[in-house]
């Protein structure tokens, strides 16, 4: 009877938590009765639902639209405005580009070409795949990058193992008999998941936390007058971080799973093993099977280069960018989202048949009356991360609610004693906390929860808010420990080449590497990039708080 009761409770655990959590938090709005307490009730309720995932993340993000009007914190019309921002236009444009990449197979060409360049030694092969995945993650969602790369990785691994088995048939299931082969598979597969997160932090549109940070902080949200972050200086800050993390992660995974012998770094040439020859052959065959580069791939690649170029030159900072050619250029009228949306629209306009006729212009006259575009709306819908769009909107609404209710100011006063600590120590503590939380909550949910807390913390200790917000935003992407920590981890784990404990052991080391690399960046080259050593005039000065300078 007791066993049946436990089983029944476990089966209905989600329903129990949905009801129980609000009841436990109810004293906040009932007993305290202040706007700060009511907003804290909403914040804690959403944070708990996001961590436990008792209801879908995107639906939890809808709670401010229900509760803020009921508590009188914000009007329903005001809350609704928070759910669609400049961020969403950027997301739409980038998704159009990612859809075209995947549809026309440009990612396969890039991946296979790079792998053939680095060679098929297990160590160099792992670095090659990591580089490909990290590069793709700079421009598309991390999940998409892993989805693109893993089938190629799996094909290469299977051919390596089949060579070991003596050349078994392609449709024959391969048994991994060598411990070394098993470790190579573990290392390469785990490295794909990690490199997607590492590459994603490099650019503002590369991962959801970066986008949420950029929209929340300086696109008319927390600090409306802050215009010191753009695509270019973010790339200058984070590209070295990504390179350092990628190389150290590669070395760490090689030491942990493959070998502690690193003499291959300076040893070149030599006789190739049977497995290496087999792997090179399958990669070369895969690349040859792609044939010559299609017009659609060329068009997608050109659009990509144009998009990056326009992002880098829109407002470089040290010289006037092309945005200055338009009126009101200093008022933030044009953003990275404008560029992404404009170029993304081209994929729905340019007929794919038109691009196919570049060798025979006469065939242009035989284009159908309603020619198909580079991508269709159905294909775009399948790629568009609607869950992220709603989740981010809920985060914006939550951040605005904490500001309107006065909760952010209350938190700032509460955290004033932290001003007695060294600033770098405070940042390190914040980074460690965020890195721990993001292992059990989604990256987007974690940064959404912490942004309204960390910005008043920076104001309370009178430190440039970017000095606190940038490193914690980056650390939000460091969810390396568990397969359930983020979708890329789960996708790679589903291939069955490693156990959970393998990822836990590897992830602990990568977490340490990531936090140290971020702290190094914000303490050195990040200071002149964003003037982190001075308190900016766009941040409010709170009277009576401790003043600390880095």
Coordinates of C-alpha atoms in Angstrom, one line a residue, residues 89-338:
X89 CA 14.2 40.5 -34.9
X90 CA 17.8 39.5 -34.5
X91 CA 16.7 35.9 -33.7
X92 CA 14.5 35.8 -36.8
X93 CA 17.3 37.1 -39.1
X94 CA 19.9 34.7 -37.8
X95 CA 17.4 31.8 -38.0
X96 CA 16.8 32.5 -41.7
X97 CA 20.6 32.2 -42.3
X98 CA 20.9 29.0 -40.2
X99 CA 17.9 27.5 -42.1
X100 CA 19.7 28.1 -45.4
X101 CA 23.0 26.7 -44.2
X102 CA 21.3 23.5 -43.1
X103 CA 19.1 23.1 -46.1
X104 CA 21.8 23.5 -48.7
X105 CA 24.5 21.6 -46.8
X106 CA 27.1 24.3 -46.4
X107 CA 27.8 23.1 -42.9
X108 CA 28.9 19.7 -44.2
X109 CA 31.2 21.2 -46.7
X110 CA 32.8 23.4 -44.1
X111 CA 33.2 20.6 -41.6
X112 CA 34.6 18.0 -44.0
X113 CA 37.0 20.5 -45.6
X114 CA 38.4 21.6 -42.2
X115 CA 38.8 18.0 -41.0
X116 CA 40.7 17.0 -44.1
X117 CA 43.1 19.9 -43.4
X118 CA 43.9 18.9 -39.8
X119 CA 44.4 15.2 -40.5
X120 CA 42.9 12.0 -39.0
X121 CA 45.1 11.4 -35.9
X122 CA 42.6 11.1 -33.1
X123 CA 43.9 14.2 -31.3
X124 CA 44.0 16.4 -34.4
X125 CA 40.7 15.0 -35.6
X126 CA 39.1 16.0 -32.3
X127 CA 40.6 19.5 -32.6
X128 CA 39.3 19.8 -36.1
X129 CA 35.7 18.8 -35.2
X130 CA 35.9 21.1 -32.1
X131 CA 37.0 24.0 -34.4
X132 CA 34.2 23.4 -36.9
X133 CA 31.5 23.1 -34.2
X134 CA 32.7 26.2 -32.4
X135 CA 32.8 28.2 -35.6
X136 CA 29.3 27.2 -36.5
X137 CA 28.1 28.0 -33.0
X138 CA 29.3 31.5 -33.4
X139 CA 26.5 32.1 -36.0
X140 CA 23.8 29.6 -35.3
X141 CA 22.2 28.2 -32.2
X142 CA 24.4 25.7 -30.3
X143 CA 21.8 23.0 -30.7
X144 CA 21.8 23.5 -34.4
X145 CA 25.6 23.4 -34.6
X146 CA 25.7 20.1 -32.8
X147 CA 22.9 18.6 -34.9
X148 CA 24.9 19.6 -38.0
X149 CA 28.2 18.2 -36.9
X150 CA 27.4 15.0 -35.0
X151 CA 26.2 12.9 -38.0
X152 CA 29.6 13.6 -39.7
X153 CA 31.4 12.7 -36.4
X154 CA 29.5 9.5 -36.0
X155 CA 30.2 8.4 -39.6
X156 CA 34.0 9.0 -39.1
X157 CA 34.0 7.2 -35.8
X158 CA 32.2 4.2 -37.2
X159 CA 34.6 3.9 -40.1
X160 CA 37.6 4.1 -37.8
X161 CA 36.1 1.3 -35.7
X162 CA 35.2 -0.8 -38.7
X163 CA 38.8 -0.6 -39.9
X164 CA 39.8 -1.9 -36.5
X165 CA 37.4 -4.8 -36.9
X166 CA 39.0 -5.8 -40.3
X167 CA 36.7 -3.9 -42.7
X168 CA 33.2 -5.1 -41.8
X169 CA 30.3 -4.1 -44.0
X170 CA 28.9 -0.6 -43.7
X171 CA 25.5 -1.9 -42.5
X172 CA 27.2 -4.2 -39.9
X173 CA 27.0 -3.1 -36.3
X174 CA 30.4 -2.5 -34.8
X175 CA 31.4 -3.7 -31.4
X176 CA 34.0 -1.5 -29.7
X177 CA 36.6 -3.9 -28.4
X178 CA 39.6 -1.7 -27.8
X179 CA 39.6 0.5 -24.7
X180 CA 41.6 3.1 -26.7
X181 CA 38.9 3.2 -29.3
X182 CA 36.2 3.7 -26.6
X183 CA 38.2 6.5 -25.1
X184 CA 38.6 8.2 -28.5
X185 CA 34.9 8.0 -29.0
X186 CA 34.2 9.5 -25.6
X187 CA 36.7 12.3 -26.0
X188 CA 35.5 13.4 -29.5
X189 CA 31.8 13.2 -28.7
X190 CA 32.1 15.1 -25.5
X191 CA 34.3 17.7 -27.2
X192 CA 31.5 18.4 -29.7
X193 CA 29.1 19.3 -27.0
X194 CA 31.6 21.5 -25.2
X195 CA 32.9 23.3 -28.3
X196 CA 29.4 24.3 -29.2
X197 CA 29.0 26.2 -25.9
X198 CA 32.5 27.6 -26.2
X199 CA 32.0 28.9 -29.7
X200 CA 28.6 30.3 -28.8
X201 CA 29.9 32.8 -26.4
X202 CA 32.1 34.4 -29.1
X203 CA 29.5 36.5 -30.7
X204 CA 26.4 38.3 -29.4
X205 CA 23.9 36.3 -31.5
X206 CA 25.9 33.1 -30.9
X207 CA 23.9 31.9 -27.8
X208 CA 20.7 32.9 -25.9
X209 CA 22.4 34.3 -22.8
X210 CA 24.4 36.7 -24.9
X211 CA 21.3 37.9 -26.7
X212 CA 19.3 38.3 -23.5
X213 CA 22.2 40.2 -21.9
X214 CA 22.6 42.6 -24.9
X215 CA 18.9 43.3 -25.1
X216 CA 18.3 43.6 -21.4
X217 CA 21.2 45.8 -20.6
X218 CA 21.5 48.4 -23.4
X219 CA 18.6 48.2 -25.7
X220 CA 16.3 50.5 -23.6
X221 CA 16.0 48.2 -20.7
X222 CA 18.2 48.2 -17.6
X223 CA 20.7 50.9 -18.8
X224 CA 19.1 52.7 -21.8
X225 CA 22.0 55.1 -22.2
X226 CA 24.6 52.4 -22.5
X227 CA 25.9 52.1 -26.0
X228 CA 29.4 50.8 -25.4
X229 CA 28.8 47.2 -26.5
X230 CA 28.6 46.2 -30.1
X231 CA 29.3 43.1 -32.2
X232 CA 32.9 44.2 -32.8
X233 CA 34.2 44.8 -29.3
X234 CA 32.3 41.8 -28.0
X235 CA 34.1 39.7 -30.5
X236 CA 37.4 41.3 -29.5
X237 CA 36.7 40.3 -25.9
X238 CA 35.4 36.8 -26.3
X239 CA 37.3 35.4 -29.3
X240 CA 40.5 35.1 -27.2
X241 CA 38.4 33.5 -24.4
X242 CA 37.0 31.0 -26.8
X243 CA 40.4 30.2 -28.3
X244 CA 42.0 29.7 -24.9
X245 CA 39.1 27.5 -23.7
X246 CA 39.0 25.5 -26.9
X247 CA 42.8 24.7 -26.8
X248 CA 42.8 24.0 -23.0
X249 CA 39.7 21.9 -23.3
X250 CA 41.2 19.9 -26.1
X251 CA 44.3 19.2 -24.1
X252 CA 42.3 18.4 -21.0
X253 CA 40.0 15.9 -22.9
X254 CA 43.0 14.3 -24.6
X255 CA 44.8 13.8 -21.2
X256 CA 41.7 12.6 -19.5
X257 CA 40.5 10.1 -22.2
X258 CA 43.1 9.3 -24.8
X259 CA 46.7 9.7 -23.5
X260 CA 49.0 11.8 -21.4
X261 CA 51.6 11.6 -24.2
X262 CA 51.6 14.9 -26.1
X263 CA 54.7 14.2 -28.3
X264 CA 52.4 14.2 -31.3
X265 CA 52.3 18.0 -31.0
X266 CA 55.8 18.3 -32.5
X267 CA 56.0 15.0 -34.3
X268 CA 55.0 15.2 -38.0
X269 CA 54.9 12.7 -40.8
X270 CA 55.4 9.0 -40.1
X271 CA 53.5 6.0 -41.2
X272 CA 49.7 6.2 -40.9
X273 CA 47.9 3.4 -39.2
X274 CA 45.1 1.4 -40.8
X275 CA 42.5 3.3 -38.8
X276 CA 43.9 6.7 -39.8
X277 CA 43.9 5.7 -43.5
X278 CA 40.4 4.5 -43.3
X279 CA 39.2 7.6 -41.6
X280 CA 40.9 9.8 -44.1
X281 CA 39.3 7.8 -47.0
X282 CA 35.8 8.1 -45.6
X283 CA 36.2 11.9 -45.0
X284 CA 37.6 12.4 -48.5
X285 CA 34.8 10.2 -50.0
X286 CA 32.2 12.2 -48.1
X287 CA 33.7 15.5 -49.4
X288 CA 33.9 14.3 -53.0
X289 CA 30.2 13.1 -52.8
X290 CA 29.2 16.7 -52.2
X291 CA 30.3 17.6 -55.7
X292 CA 31.1 21.2 -56.8
X293 CA 29.8 24.0 -54.6
X294 CA 26.3 24.9 -55.6
X295 CA 25.0 28.4 -56.4
X296 CA 22.8 28.2 -53.3
X297 CA 25.8 27.4 -51.1
X298 CA 27.7 30.3 -52.6
X299 CA 24.8 32.7 -52.1
X300 CA 24.5 31.6 -48.4
X301 CA 28.2 32.0 -47.9
X302 CA 28.2 35.5 -49.5
X303 CA 25.3 36.5 -47.3
X304 CA 27.1 35.3 -44.2
X305 CA 30.2 37.3 -45.1
X306 CA 28.2 40.4 -45.8
X307 CA 26.3 40.0 -42.5
X308 CA 29.5 39.7 -40.5
X309 CA 31.1 42.6 -42.3
X310 CA 28.1 44.8 -41.7
X311 CA 27.9 43.9 -38.0
X312 CA 31.6 44.7 -37.6
X313 CA 31.5 48.0 -39.4
X314 CA 28.1 49.3 -38.2
X315 CA 29.5 51.2 -35.2
X316 CA 33.2 50.1 -34.6
X317 CA 33.7 52.8 -31.9
X318 CA 37.1 54.0 -32.9
X319 CA 35.9 55.3 -36.3
X320 CA 32.4 56.2 -37.5
X321 CA 30.6 53.2 -39.0
X322 CA 28.2 52.9 -41.9
X323 CA 25.3 53.5 -39.6
X324 CA 26.4 57.2 -39.3
X325 CA 25.3 57.7 -42.9
X326 CA 21.7 57.5 -41.8
X327 CA 19.9 60.2 -39.8
X328 CA 19.7 59.9 -36.0
X329 CA 22.7 57.4 -36.1
X330 CA 23.6 58.3 -32.5
X331 CA 20.2 57.4 -31.2
X332 CA 20.4 53.6 -31.7
X333 CA 17.9 53.6 -34.6
X334 CA 19.9 50.9 -36.4
X335 CA 21.0 47.8 -34.6
X336 CA 22.5 44.4 -35.4
X337 CA 18.9 43.1 -35.7
X338 CA 18.3 45.5 -38.6

